[in-house]
Amino acid sequence: MSAVAVPSAEHAALVDRLARPLQDLRISVIDRCNFRCPYCMPEERYPRDHAFMAAAQRLKPEEIERLARLFVGLGVRKLRLTGGEPLLRRDLPEIISRLAALPGAPDLALTSNGVLLTRDAAALAAAGLQRITISLDALDPQIFAAMSGGRGRVEDVLGGLRHAAAAGLSPIKINCVVQRGINETEVMPLVEHFRGSGQIVRFIEYMDVGTCNRWQASAVVPSRELLAQIHARYPLEPVDPAYRGEVAERYRFLDGAGEIGFISSVSQPFCGHCTRARVSADGRLYTCLFAREGQDLRALIRGDQGDGAVEAMIEAIWRKRQDRYSEQRQQAQPTREGRVEMYRIGG
Ligand code: SAM
Ligand code: SF4
Ligand code: SF4
């Protein structure tokens, strides 16, 4: 293996067919989950005895490190670990400590449903995790239970969040997927709960990702509707994006109580700035959340291939990339068959 490598001038120019650089990598470390959110992994499709990926199929910590190092060499600046539920991997601290030590010092974050953070937050921070995003769709116990497929308790997520804060993982972001008729009544309670806490709630438009939710456009609550509702009670002003390609539109409360964000993938698609690649737990590379096929990087790294061959494959895939599904959604009548599931590539 060749030694790596902060990005070279040559690699800094790696862009896809729509001139989008490769800057972010989401790494799913496991496809299992302790929740069954109906919009992601509904119980009827994924009963308790469902055959998820075997442990041997998942990339090992050293394989994840090697791939991440190559991606960083190609220009990636941000790494996010996700799942399934990433805390179900008992070797997550090892994965984190390997990534935290990478040359080029990429930003390192994690997305979790939060339940196991009471147990693990301190160990993850000690391993070098910098930031965390916790998914929380409702504060109301009944609505929360329904949205986690009957598997989660909201007080456990709030407990995990407190442990994450105590471990110094900050700023903590809270992701809430809003579905019409399901949890839109939770938007104001979430705003009020987190205002002034230093933690940033982001409301996400419900997406037609994967094949197993019964998505309908009518279930999407457009961000502008939520913005108007929140602004009427707690006046807001826009905040400039922190960097090119930031997916959340940010707003601050005029009274100084902090920030909120909106991720409007359906009503205001941001494909033009999408700089994100995703690797599944079994090492397949996906260039879009709505992709069907992933390219098998694990076969290369478990074969005799040196870093140059793996890098060349990633580079070739990125150069060919022209995905812009969310921008095309409204024109076409897309079939969902064969699309990769969200829990395999982690959002
Ligand atoms: N299990 C972890 C969690 O829930 O945070 C990480 C993986 S989960 C797939 C990542 C994010 O995707 C979560 O914030 C979840 O709410 C979001 N998500 C899943 N399905 C979605 C959908 N259909 N539309 C919008 N967001 C979705
Ligand atoms: Fe699990 Fe996250 Fe999917 Fe919910 S959204 S089922 S917590 S992977
Ligand atoms: Fe990126 Fe695909 Fe989402 Fe567009 S639809 S923002 S290309 S992941």
CSV table of C-alpha atoms and ligand atoms in Angstrom, one decimal:
chain,number,residue,atom,x,y,z
A,1,MET,CA,0.0,0.0,0.0
A,2,SER,CA,1.3,3.4,-0.8
A,3,ALA,CA,1.5,6.0,2.0
A,4,VAL,CA,-1.1,8.7,2.0
A,5,ALA,CA,-1.6,11.6,1.3
A,6,VAL,CA,-3.4,14.8,1.8
A,7,PRO,CA,-5.0,15.7,-1.5
A,8,SER,CA,-2.7,16.5,-4.3
A,9,ALA,CA,-3.3,19.4,-6.7
A,10,GLU,CA,-4.3,16.8,-9.3
A,11,HIS,CA,-6.8,15.2,-6.9
A,12,ALA,CA,-8.2,18.5,-5.8
A,13,ALA,CA,-9.6,18.8,-9.3
A,14,LEU,CA,-11.7,15.6,-9.1
A,15,VAL,CA,-15.1,16.6,-10.2
A,16,ASP,CA,-18.1,14.7,-11.6
A,17,ARG,CA,-19.8,15.4,-15.0
A,18,LEU,CA,-21.8,18.3,-13.4
A,19,ALA,CA,-18.6,19.9,-12.0
A,20,ARG,CA,-19.3,18.8,-8.4
A,21,PRO,CA,-16.2,18.0,-6.3
A,22,LEU,CA,-16.0,14.9,-4.1
A,23,GLN,CA,-15.9,16.4,-0.6
A,24,ASP,CA,-18.1,14.3,1.7
A,25,LEU,CA,-18.2,10.6,2.5
A,26,ARG,CA,-20.8,8.8,4.5
A,27,ILE,CA,-19.8,5.4,5.7
A,28,SER,CA,-22.4,3.0,6.8
A,29,VAL,CA,-20.9,0.6,9.3
A,30,ILE,CA,-23.8,-1.7,9.8
A,31,ASP,CA,-27.2,-2.4,8.2
A,32,ARG,CA,-28.9,-3.5,11.4
A,33,CYS,CA,-31.0,-1.3,13.6
A,34,ASN,CA,-32.7,-1.4,17.0
A,35,PHE,CA,-35.5,0.7,15.6
A,36,ARG,CA,-38.1,0.0,12.9
A,37,CYS,CA,-39.0,3.6,11.8
A,38,PRO,CA,-41.8,3.0,9.3
A,39,TYR,CA,-40.3,5.5,6.8
A,40,CYS,CA,-37.0,3.6,6.7
A,41,MET,CA,-37.1,0.0,7.9
A,42,PRO,CA,-40.7,-1.0,8.5
A,43,GLU,CA,-41.3,-4.0,10.8
A,44,GLU,CA,-43.5,-5.8,8.2
A,45,ARG,CA,-40.6,-5.9,5.8
A,46,TYR,CA,-37.9,-6.4,8.5
A,47,PRO,CA,-39.1,-8.7,11.2
A,48,ARG,CA,-36.8,-9.7,14.0
A,49,ASP,CA,-35.5,-12.8,12.1
A,50,HIS,CA,-34.7,-10.8,9.0
A,51,ALA,CA,-31.3,-11.8,7.5
A,52,PHE,CA,-29.2,-8.7,7.6
A,53,MET,CA,-25.6,-8.7,6.4
A,54,ALA,CA,-23.3,-11.2,8.2
A,55,ALA,CA,-20.5,-9.7,10.2
A,56,ALA,CA,-17.9,-11.1,7.8
A,57,GLN,CA,-19.5,-9.2,4.9
A,58,ARG,CA,-19.0,-5.9,6.7
A,59,LEU,CA,-15.8,-3.9,6.2
A,60,LYS,CA,-13.4,-4.3,9.1
A,61,PRO,CA,-12.1,-1.3,10.9
A,62,GLU,CA,-8.8,-1.4,9.0
A,63,GLU,CA,-10.7,-1.7,5.7
A,64,ILE,CA,-12.8,1.3,6.6
A,65,GLU,CA,-9.7,3.2,7.5
A,66,ARG,CA,-8.0,2.3,4.3
A,67,LEU,CA,-10.9,3.4,2.2
A,68,ALA,CA,-11.4,6.6,4.1
A,69,ARG,CA,-7.8,7.4,3.7
A,70,LEU,CA,-8.0,7.0,-0.1
A,71,PHE,CA,-11.2,9.2,-0.2
A,72,VAL,CA,-9.4,11.9,1.8
A,73,GLY,CA,-6.5,11.7,-0.6
A,74,LEU,CA,-9.1,12.3,-3.4
A,75,GLY,CA,-10.4,15.5,-1.7
A,76,VAL,CA,-12.9,14.4,0.9
A,77,ARG,CA,-13.0,16.8,3.9
A,78,LYS,CA,-15.9,15.4,5.9
A,79,LEU,CA,-16.5,11.8,7.1
A,80,ARG,CA,-19.8,10.8,8.7
A,81,LEU,CA,-20.4,7.4,10.2
A,82,THR,CA,-23.9,6.1,10.0
A,83,GLY,CA,-26.0,2.9,9.5
A,84,GLY,CA,-28.5,1.2,10.3
A,85,GLU,CA,-27.7,2.1,13.8
A,86,PRO,CA,-23.9,2.6,14.0
A,87,LEU,CA,-23.7,2.1,17.8
A,88,LEU,CA,-24.8,-1.5,17.3
A,89,ARG,CA,-21.2,-2.1,16.1
A,90,ARG,CA,-19.2,-2.9,19.2
A,91,ASP,CA,-15.9,-2.0,17.4
A,92,LEU,CA,-17.2,1.6,16.6
A,93,PRO,CA,-14.6,3.2,19.0
A,94,GLU,CA,-11.8,1.5,17.1
A,95,ILE,CA,-13.3,2.6,13.8
A,96,ILE,CA,-13.4,6.2,15.1
A,97,SER,CA,-9.9,6.2,16.5
A,98,ARG,CA,-8.6,5.0,13.2
A,99,LEU,CA,-10.5,7.7,11.3
A,100,ALA,CA,-9.6,10.4,13.8
A,101,ALA,CA,-5.9,9.7,13.2
A,102,LEU,CA,-6.1,10.1,9.4
A,103,PRO,CA,-3.7,12.4,7.6
A,104,GLY,CA,-5.5,15.5,6.4
A,105,ALA,CA,-7.6,15.7,9.6
A,106,PRO,CA,-11.0,15.4,8.0
A,107,ASP,CA,-14.0,16.5,10.0
A,108,LEU,CA,-15.5,13.4,11.7
A,109,ALA,CA,-19.1,13.1,12.7
A,110,LEU,CA,-21.7,10.4,13.5
A,111,THR,CA,-25.5,10.0,13.0
A,112,SER,CA,-27.4,7.9,15.5
A,113,ASN,CA,-30.8,7.4,16.8
A,114,GLY,CA,-29.3,8.2,20.2
A,115,VAL,CA,-30.6,5.3,22.4
A,116,LEU,CA,-27.2,3.7,23.0
A,117,LEU,CA,-25.4,7.0,23.7
A,118,THR,CA,-25.9,6.8,27.4
A,119,ARG,CA,-23.7,3.7,27.3
A,120,ASP,CA,-21.2,4.9,24.6
A,121,ALA,CA,-20.9,8.7,24.3
A,122,ALA,CA,-17.9,9.0,26.5
A,123,ALA,CA,-16.0,6.2,24.7
A,124,LEU,CA,-16.8,7.6,21.3
A,125,ALA,CA,-15.6,11.1,22.3
A,126,ALA,CA,-12.5,9.5,23.9
A,127,ALA,CA,-11.8,7.7,20.6
A,128,GLY,CA,-11.8,11.1,18.8
A,129,LEU,CA,-15.4,11.7,17.6
A,130,GLN,CA,-15.9,15.4,17.1
A,131,ARG,CA,-19.6,15.9,16.5
A,132,ILE,CA,-22.9,14.0,16.5
A,133,THR,CA,-26.3,14.2,14.9
A,134,ILE,CA,-29.1,12.6,16.8
A,135,SER,CA,-32.4,11.7,15.1
A,136,LEU,CA,-35.5,12.6,17.1
A,137,ASP,CA,-38.9,12.8,15.3
A,138,ALA,CA,-41.1,13.6,18.3
A,139,LEU,CA,-41.1,14.5,22.0
A,140,ASP,CA,-44.6,13.1,22.6
A,141,PRO,CA,-44.0,9.5,23.9
A,142,GLN,CA,-46.8,7.9,21.8
A,143,ILE,CA,-45.8,9.6,18.5
A,144,PHE,CA,-42.2,8.8,19.2
A,145,ALA,CA,-43.0,5.2,19.8
A,146,ALA,CA,-45.0,4.9,16.6
A,147,MET,CA,-42.2,6.6,14.6
A,148,SER,CA,-39.6,4.2,15.9
A,149,GLY,CA,-41.8,1.2,15.0
A,150,GLY,CA,-42.5,0.6,18.7
A,151,ARG,CA,-38.9,0.0,19.5
A,152,GLY,CA,-37.8,3.2,21.1
A,153,ARG,CA,-38.5,5.4,24.1
A,154,VAL,CA,-38.1,9.1,23.8
A,155,GLU,CA,-36.6,9.4,27.3
A,156,ASP,CA,-33.8,7.1,26.3
A,157,VAL,CA,-32.9,9.3,23.3
A,158,LEU,CA,-33.0,12.4,25.6
A,159,GLY,CA,-30.8,10.6,28.1
A,160,GLY,CA,-28.4,9.7,25.3
A,161,LEU,CA,-28.3,13.3,24.1
A,162,ARG,CA,-27.4,14.5,27.7
A,163,HIS,CA,-24.5,12.0,27.7
A,164,ALA,CA,-23.4,13.2,24.3
A,165,ALA,CA,-23.4,16.8,25.5
A,166,ALA,CA,-21.6,15.9,28.7
A,167,ALA,CA,-18.9,14.0,26.7
A,168,GLY,CA,-18.3,17.3,24.8
A,169,LEU,CA,-19.7,16.2,21.4
A,170,SER,CA,-20.8,19.5,20.1
A,171,PRO,CA,-22.5,21.1,18.5
A,172,ILE,CA,-25.2,18.5,18.7
A,173,LYS,CA,-27.6,18.5,15.8
A,174,ILE,CA,-31.1,17.0,16.1
A,175,ASN,CA,-32.7,15.7,12.9
A,176,CYS,CA,-36.4,15.4,12.6
A,177,VAL,CA,-38.2,14.0,9.6
A,178,VAL,CA,-41.6,15.6,9.3
A,179,GLN,CA,-44.5,13.7,7.9
A,180,ARG,CA,-47.9,15.3,7.3
A,181,GLY,CA,-50.5,13.8,9.7
A,182,ILE,CA,-47.9,11.9,11.7
A,183,ASN,CA,-45.6,14.3,13.6
A,184,GLU,CA,-46.1,17.8,12.2
A,185,THR,CA,-47.7,18.7,15.6
A,186,GLU,CA,-44.2,18.0,17.1
A,187,VAL,CA,-42.4,20.7,15.3
A,188,MET,CA,-43.2,23.6,17.7
A,189,PRO,CA,-42.6,21.4,20.8
A,190,LEU,CA,-39.2,20.5,19.4
A,191,VAL,CA,-38.4,24.1,18.5
A,192,GLU,CA,-39.3,25.1,22.1
A,193,HIS,CA,-37.5,22.3,23.7
A,194,PHE,CA,-34.2,23.0,22.0
A,195,ARG,CA,-34.3,26.8,21.7
A,196,GLY,CA,-31.6,28.3,23.9
A,197,SER,CA,-29.9,24.9,24.4
A,198,GLY,CA,-27.1,25.4,21.9
A,199,GLN,CA,-28.3,22.3,20.1
A,200,ILE,CA,-29.6,22.8,16.5
A,201,VAL,CA,-32.8,21.2,15.3
A,202,ARG,CA,-33.1,20.5,11.6
A,203,PHE,CA,-36.4,19.6,10.0
A,204,ILE,CA,-36.0,17.2,7.1
A,205,GLU,CA,-38.6,16.8,4.3
A,206,TYR,CA,-39.8,13.2,4.1
A,207,MET,CA,-38.2,11.5,1.0
A,208,ASP,CA,-39.2,8.7,-1.4
A,209,VAL,CA,-35.9,7.0,-0.7
A,210,GLY,CA,-35.6,3.2,-1.0
A,211,THR,CA,-38.6,0.9,-1.7
A,212,CYS,CA,-40.2,0.3,1.6
A,213,ASN,CA,-42.0,3.4,2.8
A,214,ARG,CA,-45.3,4.2,1.2
A,215,TRP,CA,-44.2,7.7,0.3
A,216,GLN,CA,-46.7,10.1,-1.2
A,217,ALA,CA,-46.0,13.7,-2.1
A,218,SER,CA,-49.0,14.7,0.1
A,219,ALA,CA,-47.1,13.4,3.2
A,220,VAL,CA,-44.2,15.9,2.7
A,221,VAL,CA,-44.5,19.1,4.8
A,222,PRO,CA,-42.6,21.7,2.7
A,223,SER,CA,-39.9,23.6,4.8
A,224,ARG,CA,-41.4,27.0,3.8
A,225,GLU,CA,-44.6,26.0,5.6
A,226,LEU,CA,-42.6,25.1,8.8
A,227,LEU,CA,-40.5,28.2,8.5
A,228,ALA,CA,-43.6,30.5,8.3
A,229,GLN,CA,-45.1,28.7,11.3
A,230,ILE,CA,-41.9,29.0,13.5
A,231,HIS,CA,-41.2,32.5,12.3
A,232,ALA,CA,-44.7,33.7,13.3
A,233,ARG,CA,-44.0,32.6,16.9
A,234,TYR,CA,-40.2,33.1,17.2
A,235,PRO,CA,-38.9,35.5,14.5
A,236,LEU,CA,-36.0,34.2,12.5
A,237,GLU,CA,-33.4,35.5,10.0
A,238,PRO,CA,-31.3,33.5,7.5
A,239,VAL,CA,-27.7,32.6,8.2
A,240,ASP,CA,-25.2,32.3,5.4
A,241,PRO,CA,-24.1,28.7,4.6
A,242,ALA,CA,-20.9,27.7,6.4
A,243,TYR,CA,-19.5,26.1,3.3
A,244,ARG,CA,-20.4,25.3,-0.4
A,245,GLY,CA,-22.7,22.3,-0.5
A,246,GLU,CA,-24.2,22.7,3.0
A,247,VAL,CA,-27.5,20.9,2.6
A,248,ALA,CA,-29.3,22.6,5.5
A,249,GLU,CA,-30.7,26.1,5.1
A,250,ARG,CA,-29.9,27.8,8.4
A,251,TYR,CA,-31.8,30.4,10.4
A,252,ARG,CA,-31.2,32.1,13.7
A,253,PHE,CA,-33.7,33.3,16.2
A,254,LEU,CA,-33.7,37.1,16.4
A,255,ASP,CA,-33.8,36.9,20.2
A,256,GLY,CA,-30.5,35.1,20.3
A,257,ALA,CA,-31.8,31.7,21.3
A,258,GLY,CA,-29.7,29.9,18.7
A,259,GLU,CA,-30.2,28.3,15.3
A,260,ILE,CA,-32.5,25.9,13.4
A,261,GLY,CA,-32.2,24.4,9.9
A,262,PHE,CA,-34.3,22.9,7.1
A,263,ILE,CA,-33.3,20.2,4.7
A,264,SER,CA,-35.6,20.6,1.8
A,265,SER,CA,-34.6,17.8,-0.5
A,266,VAL,CA,-38.1,17.5,-2.0
A,267,SER,CA,-39.3,21.1,-2.3
A,268,GLN,CA,-35.9,22.7,-3.0
A,269,PRO,CA,-33.5,20.0,-4.3
A,270,PHE,CA,-29.8,20.8,-3.9
A,271,CYS,CA,-28.4,18.2,-6.4
A,272,GLY,CA,-26.4,21.0,-8.0
A,273,HIS,CA,-24.2,21.2,-4.9
A,274,CYS,CA,-24.2,17.5,-3.9
A,275,THR,CA,-20.6,16.6,-3.2
A,276,ARG,CA,-21.4,13.4,-1.2
A,277,ALA,CA,-20.5,9.8,-1.8
A,278,ARG,CA,-21.8,6.9,0.3
A,279,VAL,CA,-20.3,3.6,1.1
A,280,SER,CA,-22.4,0.7,2.5
A,281,ALA,CA,-21.3,-1.5,5.3
A,282,ASP,CA,-20.3,-4.1,2.8
A,283,GLY,CA,-18.1,-1.7,0.9
A,284,ARG,CA,-20.3,-0.7,-2.1
A,285,LEU,CA,-20.0,2.9,-3.3
A,286,TYR,CA,-23.2,4.8,-4.1
A,287,THR,CA,-23.1,8.2,-5.8
A,288,CYS,CA,-26.7,9.1,-5.0
A,289,LEU,CA,-29.2,8.4,-2.2
A,290,PHE,CA,-31.6,7.2,-4.9
A,291,ALA,CA,-29.1,4.9,-6.7
A,292,ARG,CA,-29.8,1.3,-7.6
A,293,GLU,CA,-26.4,-0.1,-8.1
A,294,GLY,CA,-23.4,0.3,-5.8
A,295,GLN,CA,-19.9,-0.4,-7.0
A,296,ASP,CA,-18.0,-3.1,-5.1
A,297,LEU,CA,-15.0,-1.6,-3.5
A,298,ARG,CA,-14.7,-4.4,-1.0
A,299,ALA,CA,-13.8,-6.9,-3.8
A,300,LEU,CA,-10.9,-4.6,-4.7
A,301,ILE,CA,-9.6,-4.1,-1.2
A,302,ARG,CA,-10.0,-7.7,-0.2
A,303,GLY,CA,-8.3,-8.7,-3.4
A,304,ASP,CA,-4.6,-8.1,-4.2
A,305,GLN,CA,-5.2,-4.6,-5.4
A,306,GLY,CA,-2.9,-1.8,-4.2
A,307,ASP,CA,-4.2,1.6,-3.2
A,308,GLY,CA,-3.6,3.0,-6.7
A,309,ALA,CA,-6.2,0.6,-8.2
A,310,VAL,CA,-8.8,1.3,-5.6
A,311,GLU,CA,-8.2,5.1,-6.0
A,312,ALA,CA,-8.4,4.8,-9.7
A,313,MET,CA,-11.8,3.0,-9.5
A,314,ILE,CA,-13.2,5.6,-7.1
A,315,GLU,CA,-11.9,8.4,-9.3
A,316,ALA,CA,-13.4,6.8,-12.5
A,317,ILE,CA,-16.8,6.3,-10.8
A,318,TRP,CA,-16.9,9.9,-9.6
A,319,ARG,CA,-15.8,11.3,-12.9
A,320,LYS,CA,-18.8,9.5,-14.6
A,321,ARG,CA,-21.3,10.6,-12.0
A,322,GLN,CA,-24.3,12.6,-13.2
A,323,ASP,CA,-27.0,11.8,-10.6
A,324,ARG,CA,-29.5,14.5,-9.9
A,325,TYR,CA,-32.6,12.5,-8.9
A,326,SER,CA,-34.2,15.1,-6.6
A,327,GLU,CA,-34.1,17.7,-9.4
A,328,GLN,CA,-35.7,15.2,-11.8
A,329,ARG,CA,-38.4,13.8,-9.4
A,330,GLN,CA,-41.0,16.3,-10.5
A,331,GLN,CA,-40.6,15.7,-14.2
A,332,ALA,CA,-40.5,11.9,-14.3
A,333,GLN,CA,-42.8,9.3,-12.8
A,334,PRO,CA,-40.0,7.4,-11.1
A,335,THR,CA,-40.2,3.7,-10.4
A,336,ARG,CA,-38.8,2.8,-7.0
A,337,GLU,CA,-38.0,-0.8,-7.7
A,338,GLY,CA,-34.4,-1.8,-7.1
A,339,ARG,CA,-33.4,1.4,-5.3
A,340,VAL,CA,-31.0,1.1,-2.4
A,341,GLU,CA,-32.6,1.3,1.0
A,342,MET,CA,-31.8,4.2,3.3
A,343,TYR,CA,-30.7,2.0,6.2
A,344,ARG,CA,-28.0,0.5,3.9
A,345,ILE,CA,-26.4,3.8,3.1
A,346,GLY,CA,-27.4,5.9,6.0
A,347,GLY,CA,-29.1,9.0,4.8
B,1,SAM,N1,-30.1,5.1,12.6
B,1,SAM,C1,-29.4,6.3,12.5
B,1,SAM,C2,-30.4,7.4,12.7
B,1,SAM,O1,-31.6,7.2,12.6
B,1,SAM,O2,-30.0,8.5,13.0
B,1,SAM,C3,-28.6,6.6,11.3
B,1,SAM,C4,-29.1,6.1,10.0
B,1,SAM,S1,-30.7,6.8,9.4
B,1,SAM,C5,-31.0,6.0,7.9
B,1,SAM,C6,-30.1,8.5,9.0
B,1,SAM,C7,-31.2,9.5,8.8
B,1,SAM,O3,-32.0,9.2,7.7
B,1,SAM,C8,-32.1,9.7,10.0
B,1,SAM,O4,-32.0,11.0,10.5
B,1,SAM,C9,-33.4,9.4,9.4
B,1,SAM,O5,-34.5,10.1,10.0
B,1,SAM,C10,-33.3,9.7,8.0
B,1,SAM,N2,-34.2,9.1,7.1
B,1,SAM,C11,-34.5,7.8,7.0
B,1,SAM,N3,-35.5,7.6,6.1
B,1,SAM,C12,-35.9,8.8,5.6
B,1,SAM,C13,-36.8,9.3,4.6
B,1,SAM,N4,-37.6,8.5,4.0
B,1,SAM,N5,-36.9,10.6,4.4
B,1,SAM,C14,-36.0,11.5,5.1
B,1,SAM,N6,-35.1,11.1,6.0
B,1,SAM,C15,-35.0,9.8,6.3
B,2,SF4,FE1,-33.0,2.8,12.1
B,2,SF4,FE2,-32.2,5.2,11.6
B,2,SF4,FE3,-33.7,3.8,9.8
B,2,SF4,FE4,-34.8,4.6,12.0
B,2,SF4,S1,-34.0,5.9,10.4
B,2,SF4,S2,-35.0,2.6,11.2
B,2,SF4,S3,-33.2,4.5,13.5
B,2,SF4,S4,-31.6,3.4,10.4
B,3,SF4,FE1,-27.3,14.2,-4.1
B,3,SF4,FE2,-28.8,12.3,-5.3
B,3,SF4,FE3,-29.8,13.7,-3.3
B,3,SF4,FE4,-29.4,14.9,-5.6
B,3,SF4,S1,-30.8,13.2,-5.2
B,3,SF4,S2,-28.9,15.7,-3.6
B,3,SF4,S3,-27.6,13.9,-6.4
B,3,SF4,S4,-28.0,12.3,-3.2
